[in-house]
JSON list of C-alpha atoms in Angstrom, two decimals:
[
{"chain": "A", "resi": 4, "resn": "UNK", "atom": "CA", "xyz": [13.14, 7.87, 11.90]},
{"chain": "A", "resi": 5, "resn": "UNK", "atom": "CA", "xyz": [11.57, 6.03, 8.98]},
{"chain": "A", "resi": 6, "resn": "UNK", "atom": "CA", "xyz": [10.24, 7.81, 5.92]},
{"chain": "A", "resi": 7, "resn": "UNK", "atom": "CA", "xyz": [7.79, 6.48, 3.35]},
{"chain": "A", "resi": 8, "resn": "UNK", "atom": "CA", "xyz": [7.40, 8.06, -0.07]},
{"chain": "A", "resi": 9, "resn": "UNK", "atom": "CA", "xyz": [4.43, 7.05, -2.17]},
{"chain": "A", "resi": 10, "resn": "UNK", "atom": "CA", "xyz": [3.87, 7.55, -5.87]},
{"chain": "A", "resi": 11, "resn": "UNK", "atom": "CA", "xyz": [1.68, 6.35, -8.71]},
{"chain": "A", "resi": 12, "resn": "UNK", "atom": "CA", "xyz": [-1.80, 7.58, -7.96]},
{"chain": "A", "resi": 13, "resn": "UNK", "atom": "CA", "xyz": [-3.95, 9.43, -10.45]},
{"chain": "A", "resi": 14, "resn": "UNK", "atom": "CA", "xyz": [-7.11, 9.49, -12.50]},
{"chain": "A", "resi": 15, "resn": "UNK", "atom": "CA", "xyz": [-8.05, 6.46, -14.57]},
{"chain": "A", "resi": 16, "resn": "UNK", "atom": "CA", "xyz": [-11.14, 5.19, -16.32]},
{"chain": "A", "resi": 17, "resn": "UNK", "atom": "CA", "xyz": [-13.00, 2.13, -15.09]},
{"chain": "A", "resi": 18, "resn": "UNK", "atom": "CA", "xyz": [-11.36, -1.15, -16.12]},
{"chain": "A", "resi": 19, "resn": "UNK", "atom": "CA", "xyz": [-8.01, 0.63, -16.31]},
{"chain": "A", "resi": 20, "resn": "UNK", "atom": "CA", "xyz": [-4.84, 0.00, -14.32]},
{"chain": "A", "resi": 21, "resn": "UNK", "atom": "CA", "xyz": [-2.53, 1.86, -11.99]},
{"chain": "A", "resi": 22, "resn": "UNK", "atom": "CA", "xyz": [0.60, 0.90, -10.08]},
{"chain": "A", "resi": 23, "resn": "UNK", "atom": "CA", "xyz": [1.39, 2.40, -6.70]},
{"chain": "A", "resi": 24, "resn": "UNK", "atom": "CA", "xyz": [4.87, 2.43, -5.17]},
{"chain": "A", "resi": 25, "resn": "UNK", "atom": "CA", "xyz": [6.05, 3.09, -1.63]},
{"chain": "A", "resi": 26, "resn": "UNK", "atom": "CA", "xyz": [9.73, 3.38, -0.78]},
{"chain": "A", "resi": 27, "resn": "UNK", "atom": "CA", "xyz": [10.91, 3.12, 2.82]},
{"chain": "A", "resi": 28, "resn": "UNK", "atom": "CA", "xyz": [14.12, 4.74, 4.00]},
{"chain": "A", "resi": 29, "resn": "UNK", "atom": "CA", "xyz": [15.84, 5.79, 7.20]},
{"chain": "A", "resi": 30, "resn": "UNK", "atom": "CA", "xyz": [17.12, 3.93, 10.22]},
{"chain": "A", "resi": 31, "resn": "UNK", "atom": "CA", "xyz": [15.59, 0.58, 9.31]},
{"chain": "A", "resi": 32, "resn": "UNK", "atom": "CA", "xyz": [16.98, -2.61, 10.76]},
{"chain": "A", "resi": 33, "resn": "UNK", "atom": "CA", "xyz": [14.28, -4.92, 9.49]},
{"chain": "A", "resi": 34, "resn": "UNK", "atom": "CA", "xyz": [10.79, -4.80, 8.00]},
{"chain": "A", "resi": 35, "resn": "UNK", "atom": "CA", "xyz": [8.11, -7.23, 9.14]},
{"chain": "A", "resi": 36, "resn": "UNK", "atom": "CA", "xyz": [5.06, -6.19, 7.16]},
{"chain": "A", "resi": 37, "resn": "UNK", "atom": "CA", "xyz": [4.37, -3.80, 4.28]},
{"chain": "A", "resi": 38, "resn": "UNK", "atom": "CA", "xyz": [0.87, -2.97, 3.23]},
{"chain": "A", "resi": 39, "resn": "UNK", "atom": "CA", "xyz": [-1.62, -0.74, 1.52]},
{"chain": "A", "resi": 40, "resn": "UNK", "atom": "CA", "xyz": [-4.75, 0.75, 3.06]},
{"chain": "A", "resi": 41, "resn": "UNK", "atom": "CA", "xyz": [-7.31, 3.10, 1.59]},
{"chain": "A", "resi": 42, "resn": "UNK", "atom": "CA", "xyz": [-9.80, 5.64, 2.82]},
{"chain": "A", "resi": 43, "resn": "UNK", "atom": "CA", "xyz": [-12.74, 6.90, 0.81]},
{"chain": "A", "resi": 44, "resn": "UNK", "atom": "CA", "xyz": [-14.55, 10.14, 1.77]},
{"chain": "A", "resi": 45, "resn": "UNK", "atom": "CA", "xyz": [-16.72, 9.59, 4.82]},
{"chain": "A", "resi": 46, "resn": "UNK", "atom": "CA", "xyz": [-15.40, 6.08, 5.32]},
{"chain": "A", "resi": 47, "resn": "UNK", "atom": "CA", "xyz": [-12.94, 4.46, 7.71]},
{"chain": "A", "resi": 48, "resn": "UNK", "atom": "CA", "xyz": [-9.49, 3.47, 6.54]},
{"chain": "A", "resi": 49, "resn": "UNK", "atom": "CA", "xyz": [-9.51, -0.15, 5.41]},
{"chain": "A", "resi": 50, "resn": "UNK", "atom": "CA", "xyz": [-6.96, -2.80, 4.59]},
{"chain": "A", "resi": 51, "resn": "UNK", "atom": "CA", "xyz": [-6.33, -3.40, 0.90]},
{"chain": "A", "resi": 52, "resn": "UNK", "atom": "CA", "xyz": [-3.36, -5.79, 0.91]},
{"chain": "A", "resi": 53, "resn": "UNK", "atom": "CA", "xyz": [-0.35, -6.71, 3.01]},
{"chain": "A", "resi": 54, "resn": "UNK", "atom": "CA", "xyz": [2.82, -8.69, 2.43]},
{"chain": "A", "resi": 55, "resn": "UNK", "atom": "CA", "xyz": [4.95, -10.20, 5.19]},
{"chain": "A", "resi": 56, "resn": "UNK", "atom": "CA", "xyz": [8.71, -10.53, 5.37]},
{"chain": "A", "resi": 57, "resn": "UNK", "atom": "CA", "xyz": [8.26, -14.13, 4.31]},
{"chain": "A", "resi": 58, "resn": "UNK", "atom": "CA", "xyz": [6.31, -13.14, 1.24]},
{"chain": "A", "resi": 59, "resn": "UNK", "atom": "CA", "xyz": [2.88, -14.16, 2.47]},
{"chain": "A", "resi": 60, "resn": "UNK", "atom": "CA", "xyz": [0.12, -11.96, 1.16]},
{"chain": "A", "resi": 61, "resn": "UNK", "atom": "CA", "xyz": [-3.39, -11.07, 2.26]},
{"chain": "A", "resi": 62, "resn": "UNK", "atom": "CA", "xyz": [-6.04, -9.17, 0.33]},
{"chain": "A", "resi": 63, "resn": "UNK", "atom": "CA", "xyz": [-9.41, -7.70, 1.13]},
{"chain": "A", "resi": 64, "resn": "UNK", "atom": "CA", "xyz": [-12.23, -9.57, -0.55]},
{"chain": "A", "resi": 65, "resn": "UNK", "atom": "CA", "xyz": [-13.10, -6.50, -2.62]},
{"chain": "A", "resi": 66, "resn": "UNK", "atom": "CA", "xyz": [-9.76, -6.49, -4.46]},
{"chain": "A", "resi": 67, "resn": "UNK", "atom": "CA", "xyz": [-8.91, -10.20, -4.68]},
{"chain": "A", "resi": 68, "resn": "UNK", "atom": "CA", "xyz": [-8.10, -11.21, -8.22]},
{"chain": "A", "resi": 69, "resn": "UNK", "atom": "CA", "xyz": [-7.69, -7.59, -9.35]},
{"chain": "A", "resi": 70, "resn": "UNK", "atom": "CA", "xyz": [-4.88, -6.18, -7.18]},
{"chain": "A", "resi": 71, "resn": "UNK", "atom": "CA", "xyz": [-1.42, -7.63, -6.60]},
{"chain": "A", "resi": 72, "resn": "UNK", "atom": "CA", "xyz": [0.97, -6.59, -3.83]},
{"chain": "A", "resi": 73, "resn": "UNK", "atom": "CA", "xyz": [4.69, -7.17, -4.28]},
{"chain": "A", "resi": 74, "resn": "UNK", "atom": "CA", "xyz": [8.03, -5.79, -3.12]},
{"chain": "A", "resi": 75, "resn": "UNK", "atom": "CA", "xyz": [11.52, -5.33, -4.51]},
{"chain": "A", "resi": 76, "resn": "UNK", "atom": "CA", "xyz": [14.46, -7.61, -3.75]},
{"chain": "A", "resi": 77, "resn": "UNK", "atom": "CA", "xyz": [15.78, -5.23, -1.12]},
{"chain": "A", "resi": 78, "resn": "UNK", "atom": "CA", "xyz": [12.38, -5.47, 0.56]},
{"chain": "A", "resi": 79, "resn": "UNK", "atom": "CA", "xyz": [12.23, -1.73, 1.15]},
{"chain": "A", "resi": 80, "resn": "UNK", "atom": "CA", "xyz": [9.80, -0.84, -1.64]},
{"chain": "A", "resi": 81, "resn": "UNK", "atom": "CA", "xyz": [6.28, -2.18, -1.87]},
{"chain": "A", "resi": 82, "resn": "UNK", "atom": "CA", "xyz": [4.08, -2.03, -4.94]},
{"chain": "A", "resi": 83, "resn": "UNK", "atom": "CA", "xyz": [0.38, -2.35, -5.56]},
{"chain": "A", "resi": 84, "resn": "UNK", "atom": "CA", "xyz": [-0.63, -3.28, -9.08]},
{"chain": "A", "resi": 85, "resn": "UNK", "atom": "CA", "xyz": [-4.28, -2.41, -9.53]},
{"chain": "A", "resi": 86, "resn": "UNK", "atom": "CA", "xyz": [-6.09, -3.85, -12.53]},
{"chain": "A", "resi": 87, "resn": "UNK", "atom": "CA", "xyz": [-9.73, -3.81, -13.59]},
{"chain": "A", "resi": 88, "resn": "UNK", "atom": "CA", "xyz": [-10.30, -0.71, -11.48]},
{"chain": "A", "resi": 89, "resn": "UNK", "atom": "CA", "xyz": [-13.82, 0.20, -10.46]},
{"chain": "A", "resi": 90, "resn": "UNK", "atom": "CA", "xyz": [-15.29, 3.56, -9.39]},
{"chain": "A", "resi": 91, "resn": "UNK", "atom": "CA", "xyz": [-15.66, 2.13, -5.88]},
{"chain": "A", "resi": 92, "resn": "UNK", "atom": "CA", "xyz": [-11.86, 1.82, -5.69]},
{"chain": "A", "resi": 93, "resn": "UNK", "atom": "CA", "xyz": [-11.68, 5.62, -5.57]},
{"chain": "A", "resi": 94, "resn": "UNK", "atom": "CA", "xyz": [-9.91, 6.59, -2.35]},
{"chain": "A", "resi": 95, "resn": "UNK", "atom": "CA", "xyz": [-6.72, 7.92, -0.85]},
{"chain": "A", "resi": 96, "resn": "UNK", "atom": "CA", "xyz": [-4.28, 5.00, -0.68]},
{"chain": "A", "resi": 97, "resn": "UNK", "atom": "CA", "xyz": [-1.82, 4.84, 2.20]},
{"chain": "A", "resi": 98, "resn": "UNK", "atom": "CA", "xyz": [1.30, 2.76, 2.52]},
{"chain": "A", "resi": 99, "resn": "UNK", "atom": "CA", "xyz": [2.06, 1.24, 5.93]},
{"chain": "A", "resi": 100, "resn": "UNK", "atom": "CA", "xyz": [5.32, -0.35, 7.04]},
{"chain": "A", "resi": 101, "resn": "UNK", "atom": "CA", "xyz": [6.06, -2.07, 10.36]},
{"chain": "A", "resi": 102, "resn": "UNK", "atom": "CA", "xyz": [9.46, -3.23, 11.52]},
{"chain": "A", "resi": 103, "resn": "UNK", "atom": "CA", "xyz": [12.43, -2.50, 13.73]},
{"chain": "A", "resi": 104, "resn": "UNK", "atom": "CA", "xyz": [14.46, 0.67, 13.62]},
{"chain": "A", "resi": 105, "resn": "UNK", "atom": "CA", "xyz": [18.20, 0.71, 14.22]},
{"chain": "A", "resi": 106, "resn": "UNK", "atom": "CA", "xyz": [17.75, 3.54, 16.68]},
{"chain": "A", "resi": 107, "resn": "UNK", "atom": "CA", "xyz": [14.20, 3.39, 18.00]},
{"chain": "A", "resi": 108, "resn": "UNK", "atom": "CA", "xyz": [13.15, -0.26, 18.15]},
{"chain": "A", "resi": 109, "resn": "UNK", "atom": "CA", "xyz": [9.73, -1.24, 16.84]},
{"chain": "A", "resi": 110, "resn": "UNK", "atom": "CA", "xyz": [8.13, 1.21, 14.44]},
{"chain": "A", "resi": 111, "resn": "UNK", "atom": "CA", "xyz": [5.04, 1.62, 12.35]},
{"chain": "A", "resi": 112, "resn": "UNK", "atom": "CA", "xyz": [4.98, 4.32, 9.71]},
{"chain": "A", "resi": 113, "resn": "UNK", "atom": "CA", "xyz": [2.40, 5.65, 7.28]},
{"chain": "A", "resi": 114, "resn": "UNK", "atom": "CA", "xyz": [2.94, 7.26, 3.91]},
{"chain": "A", "resi": 115, "resn": "UNK", "atom": "CA", "xyz": [1.47, 10.64, 3.02]},
{"chain": "A", "resi": 116, "resn": "UNK", "atom": "CA", "xyz": [-1.27, 9.09, 0.91]},
{"chain": "A", "resi": 117, "resn": "UNK", "atom": "CA", "xyz": [-1.87, 9.15, -2.82]},
{"chain": "A", "resi": 118, "resn": "UNK", "atom": "CA", "xyz": [-5.21, 9.82, -4.47]},
{"chain": "A", "resi": 119, "resn": "UNK", "atom": "CA", "xyz": [-6.68, 7.22, -6.81]},
{"chain": "A", "resi": 120, "resn": "UNK", "atom": "CA", "xyz": [-9.76, 8.29, -8.74]},
{"chain": "A", "resi": 121, "resn": "UNK", "atom": "CA", "xyz": [-11.60, 5.90, -11.03]},
{"chain": "A", "resi": 122, "resn": "UNK", "atom": "CA", "xyz": [-14.14, 7.42, -13.38]},
{"chain": "A", "resi": 123, "resn": "UNK", "atom": "CA", "xyz": [-17.10, 5.47, -14.73]}
]
């Protein structure tokens, strides 16, 4: 079993910054991709940013130049630095990790979600 624990959400004014963290633990053999998604009320969950095991990154057009995804040296914690936040960034942010478990083979896990609210 793989657990993800997210932290760092909150309320911030427009043009402010927040940093989200997501720590993966459990029976992990390897991690292929770590990423952040978000879901606003009444909307579908959408990709925000992902980072591969090789360090390649991909961002949605709406956050390019403002958000930065990174991970720690152990490659079990992923971060999302969010700068120049806009009210339209308001959503629940979910961490997603895909890899191989020691016990269960391929896995894909989601975090519990953390609320980010940007006031105008």
